[in-house]
mmCIF file of C-alpha atoms and ligand atoms in Angstrom:
data_model
loop_
_atom_site.group_PDB
_atom_site.id
_atom_site.type_symbol
_atom_site.label_atom_id
_atom_site.label_comp_id
_atom_site.label_asym_id
_atom_site.label_seq_id
_atom_site.Cartn_x
_atom_site.Cartn_y
_atom_site.Cartn_z
ATOM 1 C CA MET A 1 0.000 0.000 0.000
ATOM 2 C CA ASP A 2 1.107 3.504 -0.798
ATOM 3 C CA TYR A 3 2.780 5.176 2.228
ATOM 4 C CA GLY A 4 0.368 8.107 2.378
ATOM 5 C CA MET A 5 -2.702 5.931 2.306
ATOM 6 C CA GLY A 6 -1.276 3.495 4.863
ATOM 7 C CA ASN A 7 -0.289 6.348 7.132
ATOM 8 C CA ARG A 8 -3.727 7.942 6.945
ATOM 9 C CA LEU A 9 -5.497 4.630 7.587
ATOM 10 C CA SER A 10 -3.327 3.962 10.632
ATOM 11 C CA ARG A 11 -4.397 7.322 12.051
ATOM 12 C CA ILE A 12 -8.011 6.090 11.964
ATOM 13 C CA ILE A 13 -7.696 2.388 12.843
ATOM 14 C CA LYS A 14 -5.145 2.293 15.628
ATOM 15 C CA PRO A 15 -2.262 -0.091 14.827
ATOM 16 C CA LYS A 16 -1.808 -1.110 18.483
ATOM 17 C CA ASP A 17 -5.054 -3.119 18.450
ATOM 18 C CA GLY A 18 -6.559 -2.661 14.972
ATOM 19 C CA LYS A 19 -9.596 -0.919 16.481
ATOM 20 C CA THR A 20 -11.234 2.480 16.268
ATOM 21 C CA VAL A 21 -13.909 4.645 17.837
ATOM 22 C CA MET A 22 -14.933 7.136 15.188
ATOM 23 C CA LEU A 23 -17.222 9.955 16.267
ATOM 24 C CA ALA A 24 -19.791 10.647 13.524
ATOM 25 C CA VAL A 25 -21.296 14.135 13.428
ATOM 26 C CA ASP A 26 -21.937 14.409 9.676
ATOM 27 C CA HIS A 27 -25.711 13.939 9.980
ATOM 28 C CA GLY A 28 -26.460 17.554 9.034
ATOM 29 C CA TYR A 29 -25.431 16.989 5.419
ATOM 30 C CA PHE A 30 -28.913 15.592 4.774
ATOM 31 C CA MET A 31 -30.703 15.970 8.142
ATOM 32 C CA GLY A 32 -29.978 19.640 8.873
ATOM 33 C CA PRO A 33 -29.690 20.627 12.561
ATOM 34 C CA THR A 34 -29.876 17.132 14.053
ATOM 35 C CA GLY A 35 -30.773 16.859 17.746
ATOM 36 C CA GLY A 36 -27.639 17.235 19.846
ATOM 37 C CA LEU A 37 -25.736 18.949 17.021
ATOM 38 C CA GLU A 38 -27.598 22.274 16.999
ATOM 39 C CA ASN A 39 -24.520 23.880 18.500
ATOM 40 C CA ILE A 40 -21.712 21.638 17.336
ATOM 41 C CA GLY A 41 -18.956 23.694 18.933
ATOM 42 C CA LYS A 42 -20.499 23.232 22.346
ATOM 43 C CA SER A 43 -21.561 19.604 22.043
ATOM 44 C CA VAL A 44 -18.714 18.100 20.017
ATOM 45 C CA THR A 45 -15.563 19.922 21.102
ATOM 46 C CA PRO A 46 -15.464 18.313 24.594
ATOM 47 C CA LEU A 47 -15.705 14.846 22.984
ATOM 48 C CA LEU A 48 -12.785 15.239 20.600
ATOM 49 C CA ARG A 49 -10.057 14.207 23.031
ATOM 50 C CA TYR A 50 -11.753 10.814 23.438
ATOM 51 C CA ALA A 51 -12.485 10.044 19.768
ATOM 52 C CA ASP A 52 -10.018 8.244 17.486
ATOM 53 C CA SER A 53 -11.325 10.213 14.521
ATOM 54 C CA LEU A 54 -14.064 12.665 13.628
ATOM 55 C CA MET A 55 -16.447 12.194 10.697
ATOM 56 C CA LEU A 56 -18.076 15.413 9.526
ATOM 57 C CA THR A 57 -18.724 17.786 6.632
ATOM 58 C CA ARG A 58 -16.297 20.414 5.391
ATOM 59 C CA GLY A 59 -18.699 23.201 6.404
ATOM 60 C CA ILE A 60 -18.619 22.202 10.043
ATOM 61 C CA LEU A 61 -14.917 21.355 9.920
ATOM 62 C CA ARG A 62 -14.090 24.874 8.717
ATOM 63 C CA SER A 63 -16.547 26.667 10.976
ATOM 64 C CA HIS A 64 -16.291 24.743 14.241
ATOM 65 C CA ILE A 65 -13.152 22.629 14.568
ATOM 66 C CA ASP A 66 -9.962 24.279 15.760
ATOM 67 C CA PRO A 67 -7.163 23.252 13.356
ATOM 68 C CA LYS A 68 -4.796 22.992 16.327
ATOM 69 C CA ILE A 69 -6.759 19.996 17.669
ATOM 70 C CA ASP A 70 -4.954 16.808 16.704
ATOM 71 C CA ILE A 71 -7.740 14.562 15.463
ATOM 72 C CA PRO A 72 -7.870 12.572 12.205
ATOM 73 C CA ILE A 73 -10.711 13.797 9.998
ATOM 74 C CA VAL A 74 -13.008 11.608 7.916
ATOM 75 C CA LEU A 75 -14.666 14.016 5.532
ATOM 76 C CA ARG A 76 -18.206 13.399 4.270
ATOM 77 C CA ALA A 77 -17.763 13.772 0.518
ATOM 78 C CA SER A 78 -21.173 12.707 -0.786
ATOM 79 C CA GLY A 79 -24.379 14.700 -0.722
ATOM 80 C CA GLY A 80 -27.172 16.118 -2.802
ATOM 81 C CA THR A 81 -30.297 15.020 -0.963
ATOM 82 C CA SER A 82 -32.277 15.755 2.199
ATOM 83 C CA ILE A 83 -34.661 14.017 4.583
ATOM 84 C CA LEU A 84 -37.537 15.822 2.838
ATOM 85 C CA LYS A 85 -37.117 13.452 -0.096
ATOM 86 C CA ASP A 86 -38.663 9.970 0.000
ATOM 87 C CA ASP A 87 -35.577 8.519 -1.613
ATOM 88 C CA LEU A 88 -32.241 9.298 0.052
ATOM 89 C CA SER A 89 -30.187 7.431 -2.516
ATOM 90 C CA ASP A 90 -29.849 10.225 -5.086
ATOM 91 C CA GLU A 91 -26.381 11.316 -3.948
ATOM 92 C CA ASP A 92 -23.333 12.472 -5.844
ATOM 93 C CA ILE A 93 -19.747 13.351 -5.024
ATOM 94 C CA ALA A 94 -20.071 16.772 -3.380
ATOM 95 C CA VAL A 95 -16.469 17.601 -2.431
ATOM 96 C CA SER A 96 -13.377 17.744 -4.648
ATOM 97 C CA MET A 97 -10.335 15.715 -3.678
ATOM 98 C CA GLU A 98 -8.298 18.939 -3.880
ATOM 99 C CA ASP A 99 -10.407 20.410 -1.082
ATOM 100 C CA ALA A 100 -10.000 17.209 0.936
ATOM 101 C CA VAL A 101 -6.210 17.595 0.543
ATOM 102 C CA ARG A 102 -6.438 21.277 1.516
ATOM 103 C CA LEU A 103 -8.268 20.214 4.682
ATOM 104 C CA ASN A 104 -5.602 17.579 5.394
ATOM 105 C CA VAL A 105 -8.158 14.827 5.942
ATOM 106 C CA SER A 106 -7.314 11.218 6.752
ATOM 107 C CA ALA A 107 -10.161 9.758 4.665
ATOM 108 C CA VAL A 108 -13.214 10.746 2.673
ATOM 109 C CA ALA A 109 -16.636 9.103 3.036
ATOM 110 C CA LEU A 110 -19.376 8.389 0.528
ATOM 111 C CA SER A 111 -22.654 6.469 0.811
ATOM 112 C CA ILE A 112 -23.798 3.741 -1.534
ATOM 113 C CA PHE A 113 -27.366 2.430 -1.648
ATOM 114 C CA ILE A 114 -27.375 -1.162 -2.802
ATOM 115 C CA GLY A 115 -30.804 -2.234 -4.066
ATOM 116 C CA SER A 116 -32.054 1.330 -4.487
ATOM 117 C CA LYS A 117 -33.010 2.927 -7.777
ATOM 118 C CA ASN A 118 -29.731 4.884 -7.642
ATOM 119 C CA GLU A 119 -27.567 1.839 -6.938
ATOM 120 C CA LYS A 120 -25.414 2.270 -10.067
ATOM 121 C CA GLN A 121 -24.895 6.004 -9.451
ATOM 122 C CA GLY A 122 -23.599 5.290 -5.927
ATOM 123 C CA ILE A 123 -21.235 2.532 -7.007
ATOM 124 C CA ILE A 124 -19.838 4.558 -9.907
ATOM 125 C CA ASN A 125 -19.428 7.587 -7.617
ATOM 126 C CA LEU A 126 -17.554 5.385 -5.135
ATOM 127 C CA SER A 127 -15.348 4.155 -7.941
ATOM 128 C CA LYS A 128 -14.590 7.720 -9.068
ATOM 129 C CA LEU A 129 -13.846 8.853 -5.518
ATOM 130 C CA VAL A 130 -11.495 5.892 -5.000
ATOM 131 C CA ASP A 131 -9.646 6.786 -8.224
ATOM 132 C CA LYS A 132 -9.277 10.396 -7.061
ATOM 133 C CA GLY A 133 -8.268 9.269 -3.574
ATOM 134 C CA TYR A 134 -5.488 7.055 -4.917
ATOM 135 C CA LYS A 135 -4.062 10.038 -6.764
ATOM 136 C CA TYR A 136 -3.387 11.734 -3.412
ATOM 137 C CA GLY A 137 -3.114 8.753 -1.023
ATOM 138 C CA ILE A 138 -6.483 9.406 0.587
ATOM 139 C CA PRO A 139 -8.538 6.342 1.570
ATOM 140 C CA VAL A 140 -12.285 6.150 1.020
ATOM 141 C CA LEU A 141 -14.759 4.978 3.635
ATOM 142 C CA ALA A 142 -17.945 3.628 2.054
ATOM 143 C CA VAL A 143 -21.135 4.013 4.062
ATOM 144 C CA THR A 144 -23.668 1.287 3.306
ATOM 145 C CA ALA A 145 -27.294 0.546 4.084
ATOM 146 C CA VAL A 146 -28.534 3.999 5.058
ATOM 147 C CA GLY A 147 -32.242 4.272 4.253
ATOM 148 C CA ARG A 148 -35.673 3.793 5.652
ATOM 149 C CA GLU A 149 -36.916 0.532 4.191
ATOM 150 C CA MET A 150 -33.755 -1.584 4.240
ATOM 151 C CA THR A 151 -33.768 -5.168 5.489
ATOM 152 C CA ARG A 152 -30.533 -5.010 7.392
ATOM 153 C CA ASP A 153 -29.783 -8.738 7.599
ATOM 154 C CA ALA A 154 -26.445 -10.508 7.116
ATOM 155 C CA ARG A 155 -27.272 -11.428 3.523
ATOM 156 C CA TYR A 156 -27.997 -7.854 2.453
ATOM 157 C CA LEU A 157 -25.198 -6.302 4.489
ATOM 158 C CA SER A 158 -22.625 -8.837 3.194
ATOM 159 C CA LEU A 159 -23.655 -7.972 -0.340
ATOM 160 C CA SER A 160 -23.381 -4.235 0.342
ATOM 161 C CA VAL A 161 -20.025 -4.234 2.137
ATOM 162 C CA ARG A 162 -18.479 -6.647 -0.342
ATOM 163 C CA ILE A 163 -19.527 -4.488 -3.293
ATOM 164 C CA ALA A 164 -18.077 -1.446 -1.478
ATOM 165 C CA ALA A 165 -14.760 -3.235 -0.883
ATOM 166 C CA GLU A 166 -14.606 -4.640 -4.423
ATOM 167 C CA THR A 167 -15.157 -1.117 -5.761
ATOM 168 C CA GLY A 168 -12.095 0.014 -3.819
ATOM 169 C CA ALA A 169 -13.227 1.310 -0.420
ATOM 170 C CA SER A 170 -10.511 1.036 2.247
ATOM 171 C CA ILE A 171 -12.996 0.917 5.160
ATOM 172 C CA VAL A 172 -16.681 0.046 5.071
ATOM 173 C CA LYS A 173 -19.280 1.264 7.490
ATOM 174 C CA THR A 174 -22.446 -0.721 7.968
ATOM 175 C CA TYR A 175 -24.991 -1.772 10.584
ATOM 176 C CA TYR A 176 -24.751 -4.560 13.121
ATOM 177 C CA CYS A 177 -26.981 -7.603 12.554
ATOM 178 C CA GLU A 178 -27.451 -11.207 13.600
ATOM 179 C CA ASP A 179 -24.660 -13.430 12.169
ATOM 180 C CA PHE A 180 -22.504 -10.323 11.792
ATOM 181 C CA GLU A 181 -19.338 -12.431 11.572
ATOM 182 C CA LYS A 182 -20.518 -13.529 8.091
ATOM 183 C CA VAL A 183 -20.559 -9.869 7.018
ATOM 184 C CA VAL A 184 -17.004 -9.342 8.284
ATOM 185 C CA GLU A 185 -15.622 -12.671 7.016
ATOM 186 C CA THR A 186 -16.643 -11.934 3.446
ATOM 187 C CA CYS A 187 -15.328 -8.364 3.454
ATOM 188 C CA PRO A 188 -11.618 -7.937 2.630
ATOM 189 C CA VAL A 189 -11.290 -4.527 4.328
ATOM 190 C CA PRO A 190 -12.041 -3.343 7.894
ATOM 191 C CA VAL A 191 -15.713 -2.988 8.788
ATOM 192 C CA VAL A 192 -16.973 -0.400 11.293
ATOM 193 C CA VAL A 193 -20.471 -0.263 12.691
ATOM 194 C CA ALA A 194 -22.828 2.739 12.839
ATOM 195 C CA GLY A 195 -24.769 3.293 16.026
ATOM 196 C CA GLY A 196 -28.087 4.107 14.371
ATOM 197 C CA LYS A 197 -30.985 5.906 16.044
ATOM 198 C CA LYS A 198 -30.651 6.801 19.728
ATOM 199 C CA THR A 199 -31.334 3.849 21.987
ATOM 200 C CA SER A 200 -30.528 3.371 25.655
ATOM 201 C CA GLU A 201 -26.883 3.669 26.684
ATOM 202 C CA ALA A 202 -26.927 -0.010 27.701
ATOM 203 C CA GLU A 203 -28.129 -1.089 24.246
ATOM 204 C CA ALA A 204 -25.638 1.084 22.374
ATOM 205 C CA ILE A 205 -22.734 -0.187 24.471
ATOM 206 C CA LYS A 206 -23.859 -3.780 23.930
ATOM 207 C CA LEU A 207 -24.013 -3.091 20.183
ATOM 208 C CA ALA A 208 -20.411 -1.842 20.192
ATOM 209 C CA TYR A 209 -19.313 -4.843 22.277
ATOM 210 C CA ASP A 210 -21.113 -7.398 20.069
ATOM 211 C CA ALA A 211 -19.891 -5.773 16.856
ATOM 212 C CA VAL A 212 -16.235 -5.963 17.928
ATOM 213 C CA LYS A 213 -16.687 -9.480 19.342
ATOM 214 C CA HIS A 214 -17.982 -10.583 15.937
ATOM 215 C CA GLY A 215 -15.161 -9.025 13.959
ATOM 216 C CA ALA A 216 -15.833 -5.315 13.508
ATOM 217 C CA SER A 217 -12.817 -3.014 13.670
ATOM 218 C CA GLY A 218 -14.822 -0.654 15.825
ATOM 219 C CA VAL A 219 -17.655 1.801 15.591
ATOM 220 C CA ASP A 220 -18.468 4.994 13.749
ATOM 221 C CA MET A 221 -21.046 6.180 16.257
ATOM 222 C CA GLY A 222 -22.960 9.423 16.407
ATOM 223 C CA ARG A 223 -26.409 9.863 17.957
ATOM 224 C CA ASN A 224 -25.901 7.331 20.719
ATOM 225 C CA ILE A 225 -22.959 9.422 21.882
ATOM 226 C CA PHE A 226 -23.880 13.064 21.258
ATOM 227 C CA GLN A 227 -27.558 12.571 22.187
ATOM 228 C CA SER A 228 -26.667 10.777 25.425
ATOM 229 C CA GLU A 229 -27.381 12.572 28.702
ATOM 230 C CA LYS A 230 -23.726 12.001 29.528
ATOM 231 C CA PRO A 231 -21.907 12.160 26.193
ATOM 232 C CA ILE A 232 -18.378 12.278 27.598
ATOM 233 C CA ASN A 233 -18.964 9.288 29.853
ATOM 234 C CA MET A 234 -20.690 7.504 26.982
ATOM 235 C CA ILE A 235 -17.789 7.898 24.522
ATOM 236 C CA LYS A 236 -15.359 6.817 27.245
ATOM 237 C CA ALA A 237 -17.493 3.727 27.885
ATOM 238 C CA VAL A 238 -17.664 2.867 24.170
ATOM 239 C CA LYS A 239 -13.899 3.312 23.936
ATOM 240 C CA ALA A 240 -13.319 0.971 26.850
ATOM 241 C CA VAL A 241 -15.498 -1.683 25.235
ATOM 242 C CA VAL A 242 -13.846 -1.354 21.803
ATOM 243 C CA HIS A 243 -10.202 -0.938 22.818
ATOM 244 C CA LYS A 244 -10.024 -2.703 26.173
ATOM 245 C CA GLY A 245 -12.748 -5.314 25.678
ATOM 246 C CA ILE A 246 -14.369 -4.588 29.044
ATOM 247 C CA SER A 247 -17.839 -6.050 29.560
ATOM 248 C CA PRO A 248 -20.908 -4.030 28.497
ATOM 249 C CA GLU A 249 -22.135 -4.103 32.120
ATOM 250 C CA GLU A 250 -18.895 -2.642 33.474
ATOM 251 C CA ALA A 251 -18.880 -0.015 30.733
ATOM 252 C CA TYR A 252 -22.501 0.963 31.423
ATOM 253 C CA ASN A 253 -21.879 1.213 35.166
ATOM 254 C CA SER A 254 -18.918 3.491 34.503
ATOM 255 C CA ILE A 255 -21.243 6.041 32.838
ATOM 256 C CA TYR A 256 -23.189 6.564 36.047
ATOM 257 C CA ASN A 257 -20.290 5.765 38.432
ATOM 258 C CA ILE A 258 -22.234 2.787 39.807
HETATM 259 C C1 5RP B 301 -25.214 9.039 7.999
HETATM 260 C C2 5RP B 301 -23.939 8.600 8.553
HETATM 261 C C3 5RP B 301 -23.703 8.738 10.015
HETATM 262 O O1 5RP B 301 -22.403 9.169 10.221
HETATM 263 C C4 5RP B 301 -23.914 7.403 10.650
HETATM 264 O O2 5RP B 301 -25.248 7.009 10.512
HETATM 265 C C5 5RP B 301 -23.371 7.287 12.091
HETATM 266 O O3 5RP B 301 -24.112 7.907 12.980
HETATM 267 P P1 5RP B 301 -25.175 7.195 13.923
HETATM 268 O O4 5RP B 301 -24.379 6.381 14.931
HETATM 269 O O5 5RP B 301 -25.905 8.329 14.529
HETATM 270 O O6 5RP B 301 -26.045 6.278 13.077
HETATM 271 O O7 5RP B 301 -23.086 8.110 7.854
HETATM 272 O O8 5RP B 301 -25.284 8.745 6.650
#
């Protein structure tokens, strides 16, 4: 692997254990002012010292993140739709690789929508972004299975992550499911798991624990961290589960100092 790409990837997935806790705050690119992110400076800045990387849009990166903070950036590079549309799959590449270089990011991220009417568009966009990324040594993270009516089972998720990896993604983000090890086993690149809609802290921690136990390289978690009543304690708990393998019960108790 090219040095630049390998170096950037190792900033995201930590070489000491091959794991990562990515903090995702890119939701606004199609959801607008998502709950918990209305004032990103206030809600996200205190979490940065605990996250292994930060996934966000260039607008928020430029407006709210101090360039002196040492945190690897995963830049949301796809867009073009909003939650007001029935179909979220009509995305395109929305950021140039030159701007990603200017922002000194460690990876760029793009969603694909396997099975949707814009399936081909997403895959071809991923392919184009990978080509551009290789030019500058910037890896691409493919986000799979976002959408309202998806059956997120192992069969569908394996298909989605494998297509993402075959198209050239260096990391694939997907959802946790039953038989998750089958999803990971058939994917040749690291798989990270999204947190999904806000659930209880106990459930979100268990999700992170189960995902890693069944082969995930970590999580790319958003709402279950920044919408938690105790976001700092929550990200610390998720980190302990992912990097130290502590039990979900111990991690949950640590949030409330039980
Ligand atoms: C949306 C995304 C989000 O980053 C992703 O869904 C992670 O956040 P959450 O844990 O809130 O689901 O890629 O397309």
